[in-house]
PDB file of C-alpha atoms in Angstrom:
ATOM      1  CA  UNK A   1     -27.834-115.051  37.022  1.00 64.00           C
ATOM      2  CA  UNK A   2     -26.747-112.294  34.742  1.00 67.00           C
ATOM      3  CA  UNK A   3     -27.818-108.821  35.723  1.00 83.00           C
ATOM      4  CA  UNK A   4     -28.389-105.794  33.553  1.00 89.00           C
ATOM      5  CA  UNK A   5     -28.148-102.161  34.584  1.00 92.00           C
ATOM      6  CA  UNK A   6     -29.542 -99.233  32.670  1.00 94.00           C
ATOM      7  CA  UNK A   7     -29.818 -95.503  33.291  1.00 95.00           C
ATOM      8  CA  UNK A   8     -33.276 -94.507  34.478  1.00 93.00           C
ATOM      9  CA  UNK A   9     -33.893 -91.838  31.913  1.00 95.00           C
ATOM     10  CA  UNK A  10     -32.366 -90.048  28.953  1.00 97.00           C
ATOM     11  CA  UNK A  11     -33.381 -87.171  26.710  1.00 96.00           C
ATOM     12  CA  UNK A  12     -32.658 -86.889  22.993  1.00 96.00           C
ATOM     13  CA  UNK A  13     -33.356 -84.172  20.461  1.00 96.00           C
ATOM     14  CA  UNK A  14     -35.544 -85.118  17.508  1.00 97.00           C
ATOM     15  CA  UNK A  15     -33.502 -86.120  14.495  1.00 96.00           C
ATOM     16  CA  UNK A  16     -30.425 -86.860  16.530  1.00 96.00           C
ATOM     17  CA  UNK A  17     -29.017 -90.253  17.390  1.00 97.00           C
ATOM     18  CA  UNK A  18     -30.121 -91.760  20.686  1.00 97.00           C
ATOM     19  CA  UNK A  19     -27.525 -93.928  22.404  1.00 97.00           C
ATOM     20  CA  UNK A  20     -28.887 -96.110  25.184  1.00 97.00           C
ATOM     21  CA  UNK A  21     -26.311 -97.972  27.275  1.00 97.00           C
ATOM     22  CA  UNK A  22     -26.659-101.192  29.181  1.00 96.00           C
ATOM     23  CA  UNK A  23     -24.221-102.847  31.542  1.00 94.00           C
ATOM     24  CA  UNK A  24     -24.282-106.669  31.709  1.00 91.00           C
ATOM     25  CA  UNK A  25     -20.915-107.386  33.264  1.00 85.00           C
ATOM     26  CA  UNK A  26     -21.871-110.837  34.484  1.00 82.00           C
ATOM     27  CA  UNK A  27     -22.994-112.075  31.087  1.00 84.00           C
ATOM     28  CA  UNK A  28     -21.871-115.566  30.065  1.00 80.00           C
ATOM     29  CA  UNK A  29     -20.109-116.243  26.787  1.00 77.00           C
ATOM     30  CA  UNK A  30     -23.135-117.676  24.981  1.00 77.00           C
ATOM     31  CA  UNK A  31     -25.857-115.447  26.305  1.00 83.00           C
ATOM     32  CA  UNK A  32     -27.612-113.160  23.897  1.00 86.00           C
ATOM     33  CA  UNK A  33     -28.477-109.552  24.618  1.00 90.00           C
ATOM     34  CA  UNK A  34     -31.963-108.487  23.581  1.00 92.00           C
ATOM     35  CA  UNK A  35     -33.543-105.023  23.382  1.00 94.00           C
ATOM     36  CA  UNK A  36     -37.242-104.356  23.584  1.00 94.00           C
ATOM     37  CA  UNK A  37     -39.209-101.162  24.012  1.00 95.00           C
ATOM     38  CA  UNK A  38     -42.525-100.360  25.529  1.00 94.00           C
ATOM     39  CA  UNK A  39     -44.748 -97.444  24.648  1.00 93.00           C
ATOM     40  CA  UNK A  40     -47.140 -96.496  27.464  1.00 87.00           C
ATOM     41  CA  UNK A  41     -48.551 -99.733  28.852  1.00 85.00           C
ATOM     42  CA  UNK A  42     -48.674-101.633  25.588  1.00 89.00           C
ATOM     43  CA  UNK A  43     -46.932-104.999  25.192  1.00 90.00           C
ATOM     44  CA  UNK A  44     -43.175-104.641  24.715  1.00 91.00           C
ATOM     45  CA  UNK A  45     -41.917-104.597  21.105  1.00 91.00           C
ATOM     46  CA  UNK A  46     -38.773-106.354  19.921  1.00 90.00           C
ATOM     47  CA  UNK A  47     -36.019-104.128  18.535  1.00 94.00           C
ATOM     48  CA  UNK A  48     -32.846-106.136  18.075  1.00 93.00           C
ATOM     49  CA  UNK A  49     -30.602-108.788  19.567  1.00 91.00           C
ATOM     50  CA  UNK A  50     -26.967-109.813  19.398  1.00 90.00           C
ATOM     51  CA  UNK A  51     -24.271-112.109  20.764  1.00 87.00           C
ATOM     52  CA  UNK A  52     -20.799-110.810  19.962  1.00 87.00           C
ATOM     53  CA  UNK A  53     -20.914-108.862  16.717  1.00 85.00           C
ATOM     54  CA  UNK A  54     -22.530-105.560  16.143  1.00 92.00           C
ATOM     55  CA  UNK A  55     -25.965-105.813  14.609  1.00 94.00           C
ATOM     56  CA  UNK A  56     -28.134-103.489  12.546  1.00 95.00           C
ATOM     57  CA  UNK A  57     -31.680-103.678  11.345  1.00 93.00           C
ATOM     58  CA  UNK A  58     -34.273-101.255  10.077  1.00 93.00           C
ATOM     59  CA  UNK A  59     -35.030 -99.991  13.573  1.00 92.00           C
ATOM     60  CA  UNK A  60     -31.656 -99.710  15.292  1.00 96.00           C
ATOM     61  CA  UNK A  61     -28.054-100.728  15.716  1.00 97.00           C
ATOM     62  CA  UNK A  62     -26.588-102.726  18.565  1.00 97.00           C
ATOM     63  CA  UNK A  63     -22.990-102.258  19.563  1.00 97.00           C
ATOM     64  CA  UNK A  64     -21.551-104.867  21.910  1.00 94.00           C
ATOM     65  CA  UNK A  65     -18.171-104.274  23.496  1.00 93.00           C
ATOM     66  CA  UNK A  66     -15.414-106.790  22.839  1.00 91.00           C
ATOM     67  CA  UNK A  67     -15.538-108.087  26.377  1.00 90.00           C
ATOM     68  CA  UNK A  68     -19.352-108.288  26.133  1.00 90.00           C
ATOM     69  CA  UNK A  69     -19.804-106.566  29.441  1.00 91.00           C
ATOM     70  CA  UNK A  70     -21.875-103.755  27.995  1.00 94.00           C
ATOM     71  CA  UNK A  71     -23.831-102.789  24.961  1.00 95.00           C
ATOM     72  CA  UNK A  72     -25.379 -99.714  23.380  1.00 97.00           C
ATOM     73  CA  UNK A  73     -28.577 -99.474  21.457  1.00 98.00           C
ATOM     74  CA  UNK A  74     -28.472 -96.742  18.808  1.00 98.00           C
ATOM     75  CA  UNK A  75     -31.545 -95.183  17.272  1.00 97.00           C
ATOM     76  CA  UNK A  76     -29.876 -93.280  14.425  1.00 96.00           C
ATOM     77  CA  UNK A  77     -32.495 -90.566  13.856  1.00 95.00           C
ATOM     78  CA  UNK A  78     -34.804 -90.437  16.845  1.00 96.00           C
ATOM     79  CA  UNK A  79     -38.365 -89.268  16.281  1.00 96.00           C
ATOM     80  CA  UNK A  80     -41.046 -88.267  18.773  1.00 96.00           C
ATOM     81  CA  UNK A  81     -42.569 -91.723  18.272  1.00 95.00           C
ATOM     82  CA  UNK A  82     -39.430 -93.305  19.695  1.00 96.00           C
ATOM     83  CA  UNK A  83     -40.331 -91.895  23.139  1.00 97.00           C
ATOM     84  CA  UNK A  84     -40.682 -95.070  25.163  1.00 96.00           C
ATOM     85  CA  UNK A  85     -39.118 -97.268  27.849  1.00 95.00           C
ATOM     86  CA  UNK A  86     -36.246 -99.345  26.486  1.00 97.00           C
ATOM     87  CA  UNK A  87     -35.349-102.632  28.076  1.00 95.00           C
ATOM     88  CA  UNK A  88     -32.063-104.454  27.870  1.00 94.00           C
ATOM     89  CA  UNK A  89     -32.512-108.207  28.506  1.00 92.00           C
ATOM     90  CA  UNK A  90     -30.180-111.161  28.987  1.00 89.00           C
ATOM     91  CA  UNK A  91     -31.250-114.726  28.755  1.00 83.00           C
ATOM     92  CA  UNK A  92     -29.847-117.081  31.396  1.00 80.00           C
ATOM     93  CA  UNK A  93     -27.797-119.668  29.487  1.00 76.00           C
ATOM     94  CA  UNK A  94     -29.482-122.977  28.850  1.00 79.00           C
ATOM     95  CA  UNK A  95     -32.868-121.783  30.139  1.00 84.00           C
ATOM     96  CA  UNK A  96     -35.793-119.623  29.108  1.00 87.00           C
ATOM     97  CA  UNK A  97     -35.278-117.335  32.013  1.00 88.00           C
ATOM     98  CA  UNK A  98     -34.947-113.695  31.033  1.00 87.00           C
ATOM     99  CA  UNK A  99     -33.364-110.993  33.180  1.00 85.00           C
ATOM    100  CA  UNK A 100     -34.764-107.561  32.425  1.00 86.00           C
ATOM    101  CA  UNK A 101     -33.022-104.334  33.193  1.00 84.00           C
ATOM    102  CA  UNK A 102     -35.033-101.638  34.963  1.00 88.00           C
ATOM    103  CA  UNK A 103     -35.481 -99.902  31.630  1.00 93.00           C
ATOM    104  CA  UNK A 104     -34.468 -96.488  30.340  1.00 96.00           C
ATOM    105  CA  UNK A 105     -37.187 -93.960  29.685  1.00 95.00           C
ATOM    106  CA  UNK A 106     -36.186 -92.152  26.551  1.00 97.00           C
ATOM    107  CA  UNK A 107     -37.813 -88.815  25.981  1.00 97.00           C
ATOM    108  CA  UNK A 108     -37.386 -87.491  22.435  1.00 97.00           C
ATOM    109  CA  UNK A 109     -37.872 -83.737  22.405  1.00 96.00           C
ATOM    110  CA  UNK A 110     -38.717 -81.452  19.408  1.00 95.00           C
TER     111      UNK A 110
ATOM    112  CA  UNK B   1     -53.338-112.629  12.004  1.00 82.00           C
ATOM    113  CA  UNK B   2     -50.451-113.731  14.218  1.00 81.00           C
ATOM    114  CA  UNK B   3     -51.212-112.720  17.782  1.00 93.00           C
ATOM    115  CA  UNK B   4     -51.128-113.431  21.467  1.00 96.00           C
ATOM    116  CA  UNK B   5     -54.457-112.992  23.220  1.00 97.00           C
ATOM    117  CA  UNK B   6     -55.093-112.605  26.927  1.00 97.00           C
ATOM    118  CA  UNK B   7     -58.348-112.723  28.800  1.00 97.00           C
ATOM    119  CA  UNK B   8     -59.626-110.913  30.673  1.00 97.00           C
ATOM    120  CA  UNK B   9     -58.083-107.576  29.887  1.00 97.00           C
ATOM    121  CA  UNK B  10     -59.239-106.063  33.164  1.00 97.00           C
ATOM    122  CA  UNK B  11     -60.158-107.811  36.382  1.00 97.00           C
ATOM    123  CA  UNK B  12     -61.113-106.661  39.841  1.00 97.00           C
ATOM    124  CA  UNK B  13     -61.286-109.381  42.465  1.00 96.00           C
ATOM    125  CA  UNK B  14     -61.032-109.888  46.219  1.00 96.00           C
ATOM    126  CA  UNK B  15     -58.312-111.445  48.343  1.00 97.00           C
ATOM    127  CA  UNK B  16     -58.376-115.228  48.270  1.00 96.00           C
ATOM    128  CA  UNK B  17     -60.678-115.773  45.313  1.00 97.00           C
ATOM    129  CA  UNK B  18     -58.996-118.050  42.845  1.00 97.00           C
ATOM    130  CA  UNK B  19     -58.619-116.675  39.307  1.00 97.00           C
ATOM    131  CA  UNK B  20     -57.181-117.704  36.006  1.00 98.00           C
ATOM    132  CA  UNK B  21     -55.843-115.430  33.293  1.00 98.00           C
ATOM    133  CA  UNK B  22     -55.768-117.128  29.940  1.00 98.00           C
ATOM    134  CA  UNK B  23     -53.134-116.722  27.252  1.00 98.00           C
ATOM    135  CA  UNK B  24     -53.275-118.147  23.765  1.00 98.00           C
ATOM    136  CA  UNK B  25     -51.055-117.843  20.707  1.00 97.00           C
ATOM    137  CA  UNK B  26     -51.705-118.902  17.135  1.00 95.00           C
ATOM    138  CA  UNK B  27     -48.135-118.974  15.850  1.00 93.00           C
ATOM    139  CA  UNK B  28     -47.140-122.513  16.911  1.00 93.00           C
ATOM    140  CA  UNK B  29     -44.487-121.068  19.201  1.00 92.00           C
ATOM    141  CA  UNK B  30     -42.620-123.412  21.554  1.00 92.00           C
ATOM    142  CA  UNK B  31     -41.789-120.784  24.148  1.00 93.00           C
ATOM    143  CA  UNK B  32     -44.349-118.905  26.278  1.00 95.00           C
ATOM    144  CA  UNK B  33     -43.853-116.709  29.281  1.00 96.00           C
ATOM    145  CA  UNK B  34     -45.690-114.594  31.828  1.00 98.00           C
ATOM    146  CA  UNK B  35     -44.497-111.239  33.187  1.00 96.00           C
ATOM    147  CA  UNK B  36     -45.729-108.732  35.660  1.00 96.00           C
ATOM    148  CA  UNK B  37     -45.049-105.038  35.502  1.00 94.00           C
ATOM    149  CA  UNK B  38     -45.120-102.727  38.473  1.00 93.00           C
ATOM    150  CA  UNK B  39     -44.231 -99.058  38.702  1.00 87.00           C
ATOM    151  CA  UNK B  40     -40.542 -98.546  39.374  1.00 82.00           C
ATOM    152  CA  UNK B  41     -39.757-102.250  39.014  1.00 84.00           C
ATOM    153  CA  UNK B  42     -40.049-102.745  35.313  1.00 86.00           C
ATOM    154  CA  UNK B  43     -40.898-106.155  33.813  1.00 90.00           C
ATOM    155  CA  UNK B  44     -40.288-109.258  35.851  1.00 93.00           C
ATOM    156  CA  UNK B  45     -40.720-112.790  34.633  1.00 94.00           C
ATOM    157  CA  UNK B  46     -43.074-115.030  36.576  1.00 97.00           C
ATOM    158  CA  UNK B  47     -42.950-118.380  34.796  1.00 97.00           C
ATOM    159  CA  UNK B  48     -41.971-119.618  31.382  1.00 96.00           C
ATOM    160  CA  UNK B  49     -42.439-122.743  29.304  1.00 95.00           C
ATOM    161  CA  UNK B  50     -40.073-124.128  26.690  1.00 92.00           C
ATOM    162  CA  UNK B  51     -42.641-126.552  25.327  1.00 92.00           C
ATOM    163  CA  UNK B  52     -45.727-128.617  26.184  1.00 95.00           C
ATOM    164  CA  UNK B  53     -45.601-129.944  29.744  1.00 95.00           C
ATOM    165  CA  UNK B  54     -42.335-128.076  30.413  1.00 94.00           C
ATOM    166  CA  UNK B  55     -42.585-125.130  32.752  1.00 96.00           C
ATOM    167  CA  UNK B  56     -40.101-123.355  34.970  1.00 95.00           C
ATOM    168  CA  UNK B  57     -39.836-120.504  37.404  1.00 95.00           C
ATOM    169  CA  UNK B  58     -38.849-117.012  36.423  1.00 94.00           C
ATOM    170  CA  UNK B  59     -37.824-114.271  38.812  1.00 91.00           C
ATOM    171  CA  UNK B  60     -41.033-113.903  40.826  1.00 95.00           C
ATOM    172  CA  UNK B  61     -43.008-117.194  40.765  1.00 97.00           C
ATOM    173  CA  UNK B  62     -44.344-117.039  44.349  1.00 97.00           C
ATOM    174  CA  UNK B  63     -48.145-117.031  44.498  1.00 97.00           C
ATOM    175  CA  UNK B  64     -48.591-118.146  40.897  1.00 98.00           C
ATOM    176  CA  UNK B  65     -49.080-121.401  39.039  1.00 98.00           C
ATOM    177  CA  UNK B  66     -49.035-122.208  35.331  1.00 98.00           C
ATOM    178  CA  UNK B  67     -49.719-125.168  33.125  1.00 97.00           C
ATOM    179  CA  UNK B  68     -48.876-125.989  29.505  1.00 97.00           C
ATOM    180  CA  UNK B  69     -51.123-128.848  28.416  1.00 97.00           C
ATOM    181  CA  UNK B  70     -51.326-127.600  24.808  1.00 96.00           C
ATOM    182  CA  UNK B  71     -48.844-125.725  22.727  1.00 96.00           C
ATOM    183  CA  UNK B  72     -51.060-122.734  22.125  1.00 97.00           C
ATOM    184  CA  UNK B  73     -52.286-122.101  25.704  1.00 98.00           C
ATOM    185  CA  UNK B  74     -50.442-121.013  28.835  1.00 98.00           C
ATOM    186  CA  UNK B  75     -52.850-119.977  31.604  1.00 98.00           C
ATOM    187  CA  UNK B  76     -51.675-118.113  34.720  1.00 98.00           C
ATOM    188  CA  UNK B  77     -53.420-119.211  37.913  1.00 98.00           C
ATOM    189  CA  UNK B  78     -53.616-117.329  41.144  1.00 97.00           C
ATOM    190  CA  UNK B  79     -54.870-119.769  43.718  1.00 95.00           C
ATOM    191  CA  UNK B  80     -55.312-117.228  46.480  1.00 97.00           C
ATOM    192  CA  UNK B  81     -54.711-113.706  45.200  1.00 97.00           C
ATOM    193  CA  UNK B  82     -53.405-111.024  47.536  1.00 97.00           C
ATOM    194  CA  UNK B  83     -53.257-107.257  47.135  1.00 97.00           C
ATOM    195  CA  UNK B  84     -49.521-107.427  46.327  1.00 96.00           C
ATOM    196  CA  UNK B  85     -50.434-109.257  43.153  1.00 98.00           C
ATOM    197  CA  UNK B  86     -52.188-106.161  41.854  1.00 98.00           C
ATOM    198  CA  UNK B  87     -50.286-105.532  38.690  1.00 97.00           C
ATOM    199  CA  UNK B  88     -50.217-105.407  34.893  1.00 97.00           C
ATOM    200  CA  UNK B  89     -49.586-108.851  33.461  1.00 98.00           C
ATOM    201  CA  UNK B  90     -48.234-109.713  30.031  1.00 97.00           C
ATOM    202  CA  UNK B  91     -48.059-113.036  28.251  1.00 97.00           C
ATOM    203  CA  UNK B  92     -45.572-113.566  25.433  1.00 95.00           C
ATOM    204  CA  UNK B  93     -44.534-116.265  23.007  1.00 94.00           C
ATOM    205  CA  UNK B  94     -41.685-116.945  20.632  1.00 91.00           C
ATOM    206  CA  UNK B  95     -39.945-119.559  18.586  1.00 87.00           C
ATOM    207  CA  UNK B  96     -36.894-121.228  20.105  1.00 80.00           C
ATOM    208  CA  UNK B  97     -33.963-121.064  17.781  1.00 70.00           C
ATOM    209  CA  UNK B  98     -30.600-122.708  18.343  1.00 60.00           C
ATOM    210  CA  UNK B  99     -29.156-120.820  21.286  1.00 54.00           C
ATOM    211  CA  UNK B 100     -31.351-117.887  20.769  1.00 60.00           C
ATOM    212  CA  UNK B 101     -34.802-116.862  21.830  1.00 68.00           C
ATOM    213  CA  UNK B 102     -36.415-115.429  18.777  1.00 69.00           C
ATOM    214  CA  UNK B 103     -38.545-112.347  18.745  1.00 82.00           C
ATOM    215  CA  UNK B 104     -41.133-112.449  21.517  1.00 88.00           C
ATOM    216  CA  UNK B 105     -44.667-111.419  20.682  1.00 91.00           C
ATOM    217  CA  UNK B 106     -46.500-109.900  23.625  1.00 93.00           C
ATOM    218  CA  UNK B 107     -50.151-109.914  24.420  1.00 95.00           C
ATOM    219  CA  UNK B 108     -52.063-106.698  25.168  1.00 94.00           C
ATOM    220  CA  UNK B 109     -51.810-107.097  28.909  1.00 96.00           C
ATOM    221  CA  UNK B 110     -54.206-107.827  31.760  1.00 97.00           C
ATOM    222  CA  UNK B 111     -54.750-105.276  34.531  1.00 97.00           C
ATOM    223  CA  UNK B 112     -55.515-107.021  37.790  1.00 98.00           C
ATOM    224  CA  UNK B 113     -56.710-105.316  40.966  1.00 97.00           C
ATOM    225  CA  UNK B 114     -56.933-107.393  44.113  1.00 97.00           C
ATOM    226  CA  UNK B 115     -58.891-105.755  46.898  1.00 96.00           C
TER     227      UNK B 115
END
């Protein structure tokens, strides 16, 4: 199964861009990468997903390397409310099995 | 309102006493899944279901059972709970697009303590 690796924690200054990396070196060619975040112990919230091309929505941008072995979630202007645990997830091809990374705790500081 | 509901939200029980945590969604989603969350281990998938009568194991299925008799419901059953199943449990659902799992909607979570 694919495996994802994320840094345990990161800090970011309020108003600056937060760049959260994820390594998924064993990803298969048709497996999507998903990002979710979790604030306190609430249910995780969807952020963005992608396959090969970079993606952008109102919350964030997702940059996937050409070899697809890693990706970066970018929060362009982090706010204090973006303080959360961010999960990088890969779906095992052909199944509904999801492999979660350990999550990165992002602390946005004033 | 589109939502995923779980019941109960909090449960304290004793070792070996069978329990069921219910999960229901009102969005006509094909896909449903159960996760547990433990400190330092993040979220781990227990079981998932791609459609009615179709269930499969996630990463940590031992000690759990599920069923999917109706599209909207996906109960999690602990036949003989043990203290190592003390955890925060989340149910989620989503549409199944072509090749992609669409946005998952998560329930509010169920905190289980097994004594």
